[in-house]
Short mmCIF file of C-alpha atoms in Angstrom, two decimals:
data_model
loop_
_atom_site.label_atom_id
_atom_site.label_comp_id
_atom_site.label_asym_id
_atom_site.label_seq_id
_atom_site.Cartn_x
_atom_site.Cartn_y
_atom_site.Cartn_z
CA UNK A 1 9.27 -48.25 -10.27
CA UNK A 2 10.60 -49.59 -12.67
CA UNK A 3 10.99 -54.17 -13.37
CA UNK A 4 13.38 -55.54 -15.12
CA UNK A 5 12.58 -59.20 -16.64
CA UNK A 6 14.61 -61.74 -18.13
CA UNK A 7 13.28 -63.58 -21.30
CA UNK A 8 15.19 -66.92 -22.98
CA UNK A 9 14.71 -68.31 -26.45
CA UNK A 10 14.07 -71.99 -25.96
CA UNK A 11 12.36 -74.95 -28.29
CA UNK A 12 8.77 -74.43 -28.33
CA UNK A 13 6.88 -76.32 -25.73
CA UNK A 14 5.00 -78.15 -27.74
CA UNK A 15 8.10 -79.56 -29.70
CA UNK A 16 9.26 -83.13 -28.92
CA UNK A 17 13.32 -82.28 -28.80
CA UNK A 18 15.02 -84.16 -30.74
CA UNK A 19 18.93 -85.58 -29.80
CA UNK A 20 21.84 -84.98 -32.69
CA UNK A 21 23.34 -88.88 -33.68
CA UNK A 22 26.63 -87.84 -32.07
CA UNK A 23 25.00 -87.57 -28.53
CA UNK A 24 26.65 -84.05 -28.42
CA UNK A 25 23.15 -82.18 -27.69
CA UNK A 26 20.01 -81.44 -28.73
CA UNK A 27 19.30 -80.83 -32.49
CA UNK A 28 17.68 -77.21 -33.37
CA UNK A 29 18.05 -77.66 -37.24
CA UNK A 30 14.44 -76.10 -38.26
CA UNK A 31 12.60 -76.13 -34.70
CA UNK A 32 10.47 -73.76 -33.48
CA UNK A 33 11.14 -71.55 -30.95
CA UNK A 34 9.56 -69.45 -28.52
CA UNK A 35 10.06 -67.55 -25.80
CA UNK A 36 9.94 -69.51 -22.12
CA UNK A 37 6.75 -70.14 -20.67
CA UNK A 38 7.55 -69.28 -17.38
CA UNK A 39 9.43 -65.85 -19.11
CA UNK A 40 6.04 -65.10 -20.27
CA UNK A 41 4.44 -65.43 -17.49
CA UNK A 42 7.05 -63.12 -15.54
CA UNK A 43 6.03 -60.58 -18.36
CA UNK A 44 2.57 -60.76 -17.90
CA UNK A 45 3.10 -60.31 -14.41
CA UNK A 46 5.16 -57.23 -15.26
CA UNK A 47 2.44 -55.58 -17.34
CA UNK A 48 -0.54 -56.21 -14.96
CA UNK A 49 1.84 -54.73 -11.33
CA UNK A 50 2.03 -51.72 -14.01
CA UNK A 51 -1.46 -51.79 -14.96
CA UNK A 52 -2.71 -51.52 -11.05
CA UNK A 53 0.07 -48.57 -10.63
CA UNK A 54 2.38 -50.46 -9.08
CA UNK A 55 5.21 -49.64 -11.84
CA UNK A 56 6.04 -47.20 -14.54
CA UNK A 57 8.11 -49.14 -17.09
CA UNK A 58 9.11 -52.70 -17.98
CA UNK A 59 12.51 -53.35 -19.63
CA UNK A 60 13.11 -56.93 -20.95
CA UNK A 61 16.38 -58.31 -21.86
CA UNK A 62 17.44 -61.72 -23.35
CA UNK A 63 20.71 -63.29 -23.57
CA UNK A 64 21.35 -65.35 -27.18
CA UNK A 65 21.48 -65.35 -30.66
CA UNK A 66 20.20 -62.80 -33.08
CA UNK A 67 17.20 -64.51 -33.79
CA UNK A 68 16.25 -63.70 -30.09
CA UNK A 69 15.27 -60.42 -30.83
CA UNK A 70 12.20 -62.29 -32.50
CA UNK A 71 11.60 -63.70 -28.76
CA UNK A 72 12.21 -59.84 -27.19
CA UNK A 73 9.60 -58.46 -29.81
CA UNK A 74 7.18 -60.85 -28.29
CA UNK A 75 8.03 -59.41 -24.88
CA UNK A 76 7.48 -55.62 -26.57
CA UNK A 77 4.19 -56.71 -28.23
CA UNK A 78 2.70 -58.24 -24.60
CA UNK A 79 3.22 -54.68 -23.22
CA UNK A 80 6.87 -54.71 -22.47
CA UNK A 81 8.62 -51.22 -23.40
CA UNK A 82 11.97 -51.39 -24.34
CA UNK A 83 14.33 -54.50 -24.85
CA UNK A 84 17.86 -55.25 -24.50
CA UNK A 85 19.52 -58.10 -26.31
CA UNK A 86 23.04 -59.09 -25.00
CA UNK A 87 24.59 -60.95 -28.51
CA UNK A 88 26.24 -64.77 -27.54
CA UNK A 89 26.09 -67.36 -30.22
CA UNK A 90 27.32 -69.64 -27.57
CA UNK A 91 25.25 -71.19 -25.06
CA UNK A 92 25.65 -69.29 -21.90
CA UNK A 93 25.57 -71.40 -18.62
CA UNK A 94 23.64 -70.26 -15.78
CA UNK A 95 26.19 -68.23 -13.87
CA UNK A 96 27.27 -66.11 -16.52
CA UNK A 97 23.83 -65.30 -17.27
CA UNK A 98 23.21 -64.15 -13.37
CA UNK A 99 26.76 -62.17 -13.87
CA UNK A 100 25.14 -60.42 -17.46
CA UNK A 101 21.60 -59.65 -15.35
CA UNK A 102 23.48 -58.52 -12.92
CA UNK A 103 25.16 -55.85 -14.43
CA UNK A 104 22.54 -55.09 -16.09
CA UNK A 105 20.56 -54.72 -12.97
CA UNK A 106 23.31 -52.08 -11.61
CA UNK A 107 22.81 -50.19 -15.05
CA UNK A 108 19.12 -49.67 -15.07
CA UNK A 109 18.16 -49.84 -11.24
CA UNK A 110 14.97 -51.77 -11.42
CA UNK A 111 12.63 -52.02 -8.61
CA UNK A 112 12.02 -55.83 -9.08
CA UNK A 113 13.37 -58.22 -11.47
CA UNK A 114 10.80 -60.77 -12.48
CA UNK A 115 11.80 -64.09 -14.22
CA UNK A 116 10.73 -67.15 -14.73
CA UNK A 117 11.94 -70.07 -12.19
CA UNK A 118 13.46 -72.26 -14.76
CA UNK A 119 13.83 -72.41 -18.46
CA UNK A 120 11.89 -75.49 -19.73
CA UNK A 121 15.35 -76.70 -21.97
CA UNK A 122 17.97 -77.28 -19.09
CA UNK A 123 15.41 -77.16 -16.43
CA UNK A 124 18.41 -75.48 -14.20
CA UNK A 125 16.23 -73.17 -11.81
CA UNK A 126 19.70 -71.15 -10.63
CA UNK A 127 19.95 -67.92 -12.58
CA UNK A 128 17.00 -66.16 -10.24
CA UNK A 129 18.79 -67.45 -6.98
CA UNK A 130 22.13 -66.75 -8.39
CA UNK A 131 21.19 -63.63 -9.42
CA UNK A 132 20.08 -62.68 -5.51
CA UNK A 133 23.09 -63.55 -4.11
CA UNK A 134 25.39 -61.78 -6.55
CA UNK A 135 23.22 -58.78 -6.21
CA UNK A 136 22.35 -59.36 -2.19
CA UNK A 137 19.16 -58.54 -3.02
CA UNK A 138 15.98 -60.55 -1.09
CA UNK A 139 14.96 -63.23 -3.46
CA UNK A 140 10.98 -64.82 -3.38
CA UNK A 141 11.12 -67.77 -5.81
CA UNK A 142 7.95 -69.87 -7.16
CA UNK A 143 6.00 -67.16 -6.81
CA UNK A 144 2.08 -68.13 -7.45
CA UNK A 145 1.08 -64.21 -6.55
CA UNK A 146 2.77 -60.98 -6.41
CA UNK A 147 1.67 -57.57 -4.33
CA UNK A 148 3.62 -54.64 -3.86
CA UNK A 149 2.77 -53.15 -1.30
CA UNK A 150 4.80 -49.37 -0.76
CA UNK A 151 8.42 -50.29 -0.55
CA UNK A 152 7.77 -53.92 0.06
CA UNK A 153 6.58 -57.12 -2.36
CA UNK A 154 4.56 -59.75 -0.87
CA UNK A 155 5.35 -62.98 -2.44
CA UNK A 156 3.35 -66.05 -2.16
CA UNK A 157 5.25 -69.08 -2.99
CA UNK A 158 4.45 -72.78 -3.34
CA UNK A 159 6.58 -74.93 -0.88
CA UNK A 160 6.21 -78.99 -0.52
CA UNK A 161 3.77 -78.12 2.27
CA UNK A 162 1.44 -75.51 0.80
CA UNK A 163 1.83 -72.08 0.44
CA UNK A 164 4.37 -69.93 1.94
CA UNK A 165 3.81 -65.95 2.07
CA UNK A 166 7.41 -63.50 2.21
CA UNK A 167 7.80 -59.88 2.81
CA UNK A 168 10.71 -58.51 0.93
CA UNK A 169 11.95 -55.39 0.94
CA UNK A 170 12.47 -53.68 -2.56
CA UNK A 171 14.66 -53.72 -4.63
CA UNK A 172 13.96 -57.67 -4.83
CA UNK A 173 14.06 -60.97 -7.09
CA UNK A 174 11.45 -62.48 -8.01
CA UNK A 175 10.61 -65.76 -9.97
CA UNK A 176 7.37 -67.16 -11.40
CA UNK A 177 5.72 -70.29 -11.12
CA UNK A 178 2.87 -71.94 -13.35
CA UNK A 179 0.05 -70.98 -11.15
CA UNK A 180 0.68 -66.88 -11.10
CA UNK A 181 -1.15 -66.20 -14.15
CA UNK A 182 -2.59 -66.53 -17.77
CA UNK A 183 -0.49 -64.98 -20.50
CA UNK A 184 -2.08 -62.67 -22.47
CA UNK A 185 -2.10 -62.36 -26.46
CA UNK A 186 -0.81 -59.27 -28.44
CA UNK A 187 -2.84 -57.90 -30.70
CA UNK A 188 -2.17 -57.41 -33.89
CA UNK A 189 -2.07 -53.80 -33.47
CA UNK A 190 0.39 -54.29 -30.03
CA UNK A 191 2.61 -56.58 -32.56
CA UNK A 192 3.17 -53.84 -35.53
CA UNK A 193 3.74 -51.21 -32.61
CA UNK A 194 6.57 -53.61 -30.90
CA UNK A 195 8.71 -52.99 -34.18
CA UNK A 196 9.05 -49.41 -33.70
CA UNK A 197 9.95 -50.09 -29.73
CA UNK A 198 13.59 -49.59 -28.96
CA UNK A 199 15.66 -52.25 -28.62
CA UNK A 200 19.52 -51.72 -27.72
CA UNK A 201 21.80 -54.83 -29.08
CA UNK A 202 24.98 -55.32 -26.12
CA UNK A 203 27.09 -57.89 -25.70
CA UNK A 204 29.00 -59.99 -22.60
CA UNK A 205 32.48 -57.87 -23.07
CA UNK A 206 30.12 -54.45 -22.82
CA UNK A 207 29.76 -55.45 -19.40
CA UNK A 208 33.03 -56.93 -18.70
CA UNK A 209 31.36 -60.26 -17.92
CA UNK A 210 33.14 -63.88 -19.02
CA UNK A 211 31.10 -66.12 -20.54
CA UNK A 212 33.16 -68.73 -20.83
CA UNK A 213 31.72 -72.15 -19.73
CA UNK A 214 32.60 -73.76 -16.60
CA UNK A 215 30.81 -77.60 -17.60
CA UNK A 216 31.03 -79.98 -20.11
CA UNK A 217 28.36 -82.21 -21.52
CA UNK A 218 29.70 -85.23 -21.46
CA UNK A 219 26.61 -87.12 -23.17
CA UNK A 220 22.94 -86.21 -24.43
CA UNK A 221 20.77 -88.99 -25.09
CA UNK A 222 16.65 -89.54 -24.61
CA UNK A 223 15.63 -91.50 -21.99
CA UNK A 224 15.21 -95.27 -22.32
CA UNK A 225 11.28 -95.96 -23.70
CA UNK A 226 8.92 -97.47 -20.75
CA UNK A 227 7.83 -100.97 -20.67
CA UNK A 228 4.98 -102.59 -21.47
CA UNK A 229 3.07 -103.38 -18.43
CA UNK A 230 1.91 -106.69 -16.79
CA UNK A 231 -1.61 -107.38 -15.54
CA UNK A 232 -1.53 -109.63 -12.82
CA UNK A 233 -4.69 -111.90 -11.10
CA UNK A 234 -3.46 -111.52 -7.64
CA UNK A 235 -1.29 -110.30 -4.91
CA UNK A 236 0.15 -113.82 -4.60
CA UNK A 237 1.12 -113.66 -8.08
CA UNK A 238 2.23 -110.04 -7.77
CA UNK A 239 4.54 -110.84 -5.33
CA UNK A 240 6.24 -114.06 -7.13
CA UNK A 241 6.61 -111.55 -10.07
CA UNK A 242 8.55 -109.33 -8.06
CA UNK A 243 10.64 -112.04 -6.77
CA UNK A 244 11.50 -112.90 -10.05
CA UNK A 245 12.74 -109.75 -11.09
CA UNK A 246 15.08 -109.96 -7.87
CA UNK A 247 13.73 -107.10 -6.38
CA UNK A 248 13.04 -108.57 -2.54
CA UNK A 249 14.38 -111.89 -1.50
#
């Protein structure tokens, strides 16, 4: 079988974004980047179903600039095989992603596509469930463990209440939440063999997809700064406090 899974360049994790003057987005000018944490953890996922025999190659792919192939060698070096960029300077919203997966999907005929439930800079969690219904494929999303099991995956996902385990019938979509796994490191010897791993550059007009967007940002600003708290005695004086802020009557 073979799985199929999505990767995105994004602002490191552990940079604090910050917004241009003119409000028109979020400034990248020297920031490090990386590849999605939850991306990572949908290829880690990949590479251990393979390691227990459950599949017999892993193809990432990545929609972005050229400096995403940095983010796709990353993939290659965790174990990934082979890598396909698909070239767009231009942000690409989350629908036309789903549309470039998806025919990407009906080129290489993966078993499961494994991706990560949101990307951590628009925070849109769509492209997975977008993805399903363009491809009417079964879809199991926050996915804290993953079993194949013959020509089924069994997909435990976290729900408001708990835990909630699916059955779906392969080929299926599948994305990953926090709680599915650690991320391994590549070795140093895994990241000088990912250079010689192929890597095939597309882009959207290959696959007769538009990317053209479909919103406008209006507006990008950071959120207003918290204020200073108020220790108060007692309830009595708790509750004239909130009457002075006009919050009951």
């Amino acid at each position: 079988m073979k799985i199929l899974v999505p990767v995105k360049r994004v602002i490191d994790y552990n940079v604090k974004p910050r917004v241009k003057m003119d409000g028109t987005g979020v400034d990248l000018t020297n920031v490090k980047m990386s590849m999605n944490p939850f991306d990572e953890i949908a290829v880690e996922e990949a590479i251990r179903l393979r390691e227990k025999g459950a599949a017999s190659e892993i193809v990432v792919v990545s929609v972005g600039p050229q400096k995403a192939q940095d983010t796709l060698r990353t993939a290659l070096a965790m174990g990934a095989d082979r890598a396909i960029l698909i070239l767009s300077e231009q942000e690409v919203e989350p629908l036309g992603v789903a549309k470039l997966l998806k025919a990407v999907m009906d080129e290489e005929q993966p078993g499961i596509v494994l991706l990560g439930k949101q990307a951590i800079d628009d925070d849109s969690n769509q492209t997975g469930q977008m993805l399903a219904a363009l491809s009417g494929r079964p879809q199991g999303t926050f996915a804290s463990k993953v079993e194949v099991k013959g020509d089924k995956v069994e997909v435990t996902r976290e729900v408001d209440g708990g835990l909630e385990t699916v059955s779906l019938t392969l080929p299926a979509i599948v994305t990953t939440d926090l709680r599915l796994n650690e991320p391994r490191y590549a070795s140093l010897p895994n990241i000088m063999k990912a250079k010689t791993k192929p890597m095939a550059t597309k882009s959207p007009a290959d696959y007769g997809v538009d990317i053209a967007p479909r919103l406008t940002i209006l507006k990008v600003e950071e959120p207003a700064k918290r204020q200073a708290g108020v220790k108060l005695g007692s309830v009595d004086e708790l509750v004239a406090k909130i009457k002075d802020l006009g919050v009951v009557a």
